[in-house]
XYZ file of N, CA and C in Angstrom:
201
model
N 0.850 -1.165 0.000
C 0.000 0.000 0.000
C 0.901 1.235 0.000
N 0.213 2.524 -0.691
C 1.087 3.678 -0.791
C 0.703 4.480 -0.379
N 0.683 5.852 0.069
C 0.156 7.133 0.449
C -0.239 7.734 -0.943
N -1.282 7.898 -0.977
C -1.649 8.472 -2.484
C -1.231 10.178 -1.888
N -1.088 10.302 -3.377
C -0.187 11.748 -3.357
C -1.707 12.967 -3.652
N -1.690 14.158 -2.993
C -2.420 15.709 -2.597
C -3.426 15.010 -3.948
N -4.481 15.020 -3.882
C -5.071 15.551 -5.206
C -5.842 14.207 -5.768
N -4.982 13.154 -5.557
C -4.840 11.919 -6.896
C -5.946 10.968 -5.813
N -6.994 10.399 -6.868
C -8.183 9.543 -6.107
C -7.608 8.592 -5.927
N -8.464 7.798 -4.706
C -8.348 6.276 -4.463
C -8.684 5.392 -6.130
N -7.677 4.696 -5.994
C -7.559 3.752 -7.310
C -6.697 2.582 -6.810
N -6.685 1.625 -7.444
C -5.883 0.374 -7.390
C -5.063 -0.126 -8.923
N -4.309 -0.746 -8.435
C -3.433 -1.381 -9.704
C -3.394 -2.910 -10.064
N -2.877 -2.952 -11.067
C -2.957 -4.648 -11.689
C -1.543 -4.869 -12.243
N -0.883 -5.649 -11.270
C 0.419 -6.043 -12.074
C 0.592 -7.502 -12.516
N 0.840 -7.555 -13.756
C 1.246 -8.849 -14.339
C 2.729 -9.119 -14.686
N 2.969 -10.575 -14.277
C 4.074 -10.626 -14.146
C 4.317 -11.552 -15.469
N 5.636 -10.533 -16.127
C 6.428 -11.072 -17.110
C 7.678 -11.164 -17.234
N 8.420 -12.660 -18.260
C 9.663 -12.621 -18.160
C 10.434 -11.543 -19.030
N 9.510 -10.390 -19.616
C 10.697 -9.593 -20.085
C 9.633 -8.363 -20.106
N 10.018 -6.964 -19.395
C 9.109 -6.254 -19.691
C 8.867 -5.091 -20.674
N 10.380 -5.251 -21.531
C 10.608 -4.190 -22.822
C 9.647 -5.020 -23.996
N 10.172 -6.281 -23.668
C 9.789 -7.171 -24.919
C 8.261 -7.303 -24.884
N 7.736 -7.108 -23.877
C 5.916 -7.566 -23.181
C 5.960 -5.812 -23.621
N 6.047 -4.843 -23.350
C 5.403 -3.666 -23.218
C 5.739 -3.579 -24.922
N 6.172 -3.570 -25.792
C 6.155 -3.023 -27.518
C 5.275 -4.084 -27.498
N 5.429 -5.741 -27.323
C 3.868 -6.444 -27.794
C 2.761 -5.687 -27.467
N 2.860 -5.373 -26.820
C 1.168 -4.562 -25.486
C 0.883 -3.722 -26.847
N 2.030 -2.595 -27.333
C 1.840 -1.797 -28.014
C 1.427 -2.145 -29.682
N 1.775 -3.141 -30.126
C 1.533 -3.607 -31.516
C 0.128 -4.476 -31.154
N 0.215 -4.763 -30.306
C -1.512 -4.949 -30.196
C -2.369 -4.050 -29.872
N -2.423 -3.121 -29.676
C -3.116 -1.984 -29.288
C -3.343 -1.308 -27.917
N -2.389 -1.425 -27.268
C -2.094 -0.452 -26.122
C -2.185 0.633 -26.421
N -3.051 1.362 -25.823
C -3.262 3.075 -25.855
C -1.706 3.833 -25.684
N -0.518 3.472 -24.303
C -0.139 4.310 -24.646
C 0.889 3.560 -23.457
N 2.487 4.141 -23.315
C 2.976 3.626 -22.229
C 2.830 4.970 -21.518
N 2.579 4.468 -20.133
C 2.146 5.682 -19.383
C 4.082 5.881 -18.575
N 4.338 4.452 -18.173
C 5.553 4.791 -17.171
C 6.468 3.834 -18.193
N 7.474 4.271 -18.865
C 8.107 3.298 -19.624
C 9.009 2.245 -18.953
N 9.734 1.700 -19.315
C 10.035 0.497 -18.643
C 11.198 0.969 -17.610
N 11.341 0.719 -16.316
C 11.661 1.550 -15.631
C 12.468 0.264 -14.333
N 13.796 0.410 -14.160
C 14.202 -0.537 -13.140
C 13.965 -0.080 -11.711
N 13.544 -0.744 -10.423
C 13.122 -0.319 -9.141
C 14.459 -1.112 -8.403
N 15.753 -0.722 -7.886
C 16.782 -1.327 -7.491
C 16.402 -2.247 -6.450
N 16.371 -3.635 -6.412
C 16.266 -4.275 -5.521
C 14.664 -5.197 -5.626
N 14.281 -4.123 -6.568
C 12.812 -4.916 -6.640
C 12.418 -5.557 -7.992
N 12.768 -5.046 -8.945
C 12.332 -5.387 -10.032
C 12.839 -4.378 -11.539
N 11.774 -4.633 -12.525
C 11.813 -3.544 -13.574
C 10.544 -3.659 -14.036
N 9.768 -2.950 -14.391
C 8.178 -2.353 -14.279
C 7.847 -1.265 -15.328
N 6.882 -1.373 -15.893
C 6.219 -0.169 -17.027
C 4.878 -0.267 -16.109
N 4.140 0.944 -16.951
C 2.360 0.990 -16.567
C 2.152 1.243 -18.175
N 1.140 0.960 -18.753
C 0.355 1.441 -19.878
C -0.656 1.097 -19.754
N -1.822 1.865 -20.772
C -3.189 1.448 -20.867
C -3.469 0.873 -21.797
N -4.486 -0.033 -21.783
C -5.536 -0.749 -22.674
C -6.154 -0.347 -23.531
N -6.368 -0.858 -24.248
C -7.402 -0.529 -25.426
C -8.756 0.541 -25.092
N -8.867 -0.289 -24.050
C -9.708 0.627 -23.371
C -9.654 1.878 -22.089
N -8.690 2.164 -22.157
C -7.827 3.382 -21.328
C -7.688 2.716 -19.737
N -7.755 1.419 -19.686
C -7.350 0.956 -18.007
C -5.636 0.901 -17.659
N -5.294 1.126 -16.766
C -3.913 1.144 -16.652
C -3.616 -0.227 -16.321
N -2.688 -1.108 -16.674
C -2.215 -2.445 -16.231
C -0.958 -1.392 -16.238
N -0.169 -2.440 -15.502
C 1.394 -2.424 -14.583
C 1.979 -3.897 -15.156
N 3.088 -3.925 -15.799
C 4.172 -5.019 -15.918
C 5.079 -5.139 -15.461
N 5.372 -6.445 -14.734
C 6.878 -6.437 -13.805
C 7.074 -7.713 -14.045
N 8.575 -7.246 -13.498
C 9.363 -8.574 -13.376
C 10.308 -8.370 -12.257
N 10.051 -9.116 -11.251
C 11.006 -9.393 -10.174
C 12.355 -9.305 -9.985
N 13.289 -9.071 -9.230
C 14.613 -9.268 -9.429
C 14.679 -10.226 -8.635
N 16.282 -11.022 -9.162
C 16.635 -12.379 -8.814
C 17.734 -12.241 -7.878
């Protein structure tokens, strides 16, 4: 859980976990992903992670764990 930041509504997220998330986020996009919202982005210790939306403007989250 996070402290949502001044302003920004209660919302929740959806992360799916993949073994590659450059290679998963351009598929997302040649299938019709609206848009990458957070591009693929490493979290030291935790992972590496994008957000984009759906076809239908929902945000999904992609990660992949670090080993």
């Amino acid at each position: 859980m996070l402290s949502a930041q001044p302003g920004t509504p209660s919302h929740w997220s959806c992360y799916l976990s993949v073994t590659a998330v450059d290679a998963s986020a351009a598929k997302a996009q040649q299938l019709g992903a609206r848009a990458i919202v957070v591009p693929p982005t490493d979290i030291p210790n935790i992972g590496r992670f994008c957000v984009l939306l759906d076809p239908f403007g929902a945000a999904i989250a992609l990660m992949k764990g670090a080993m």
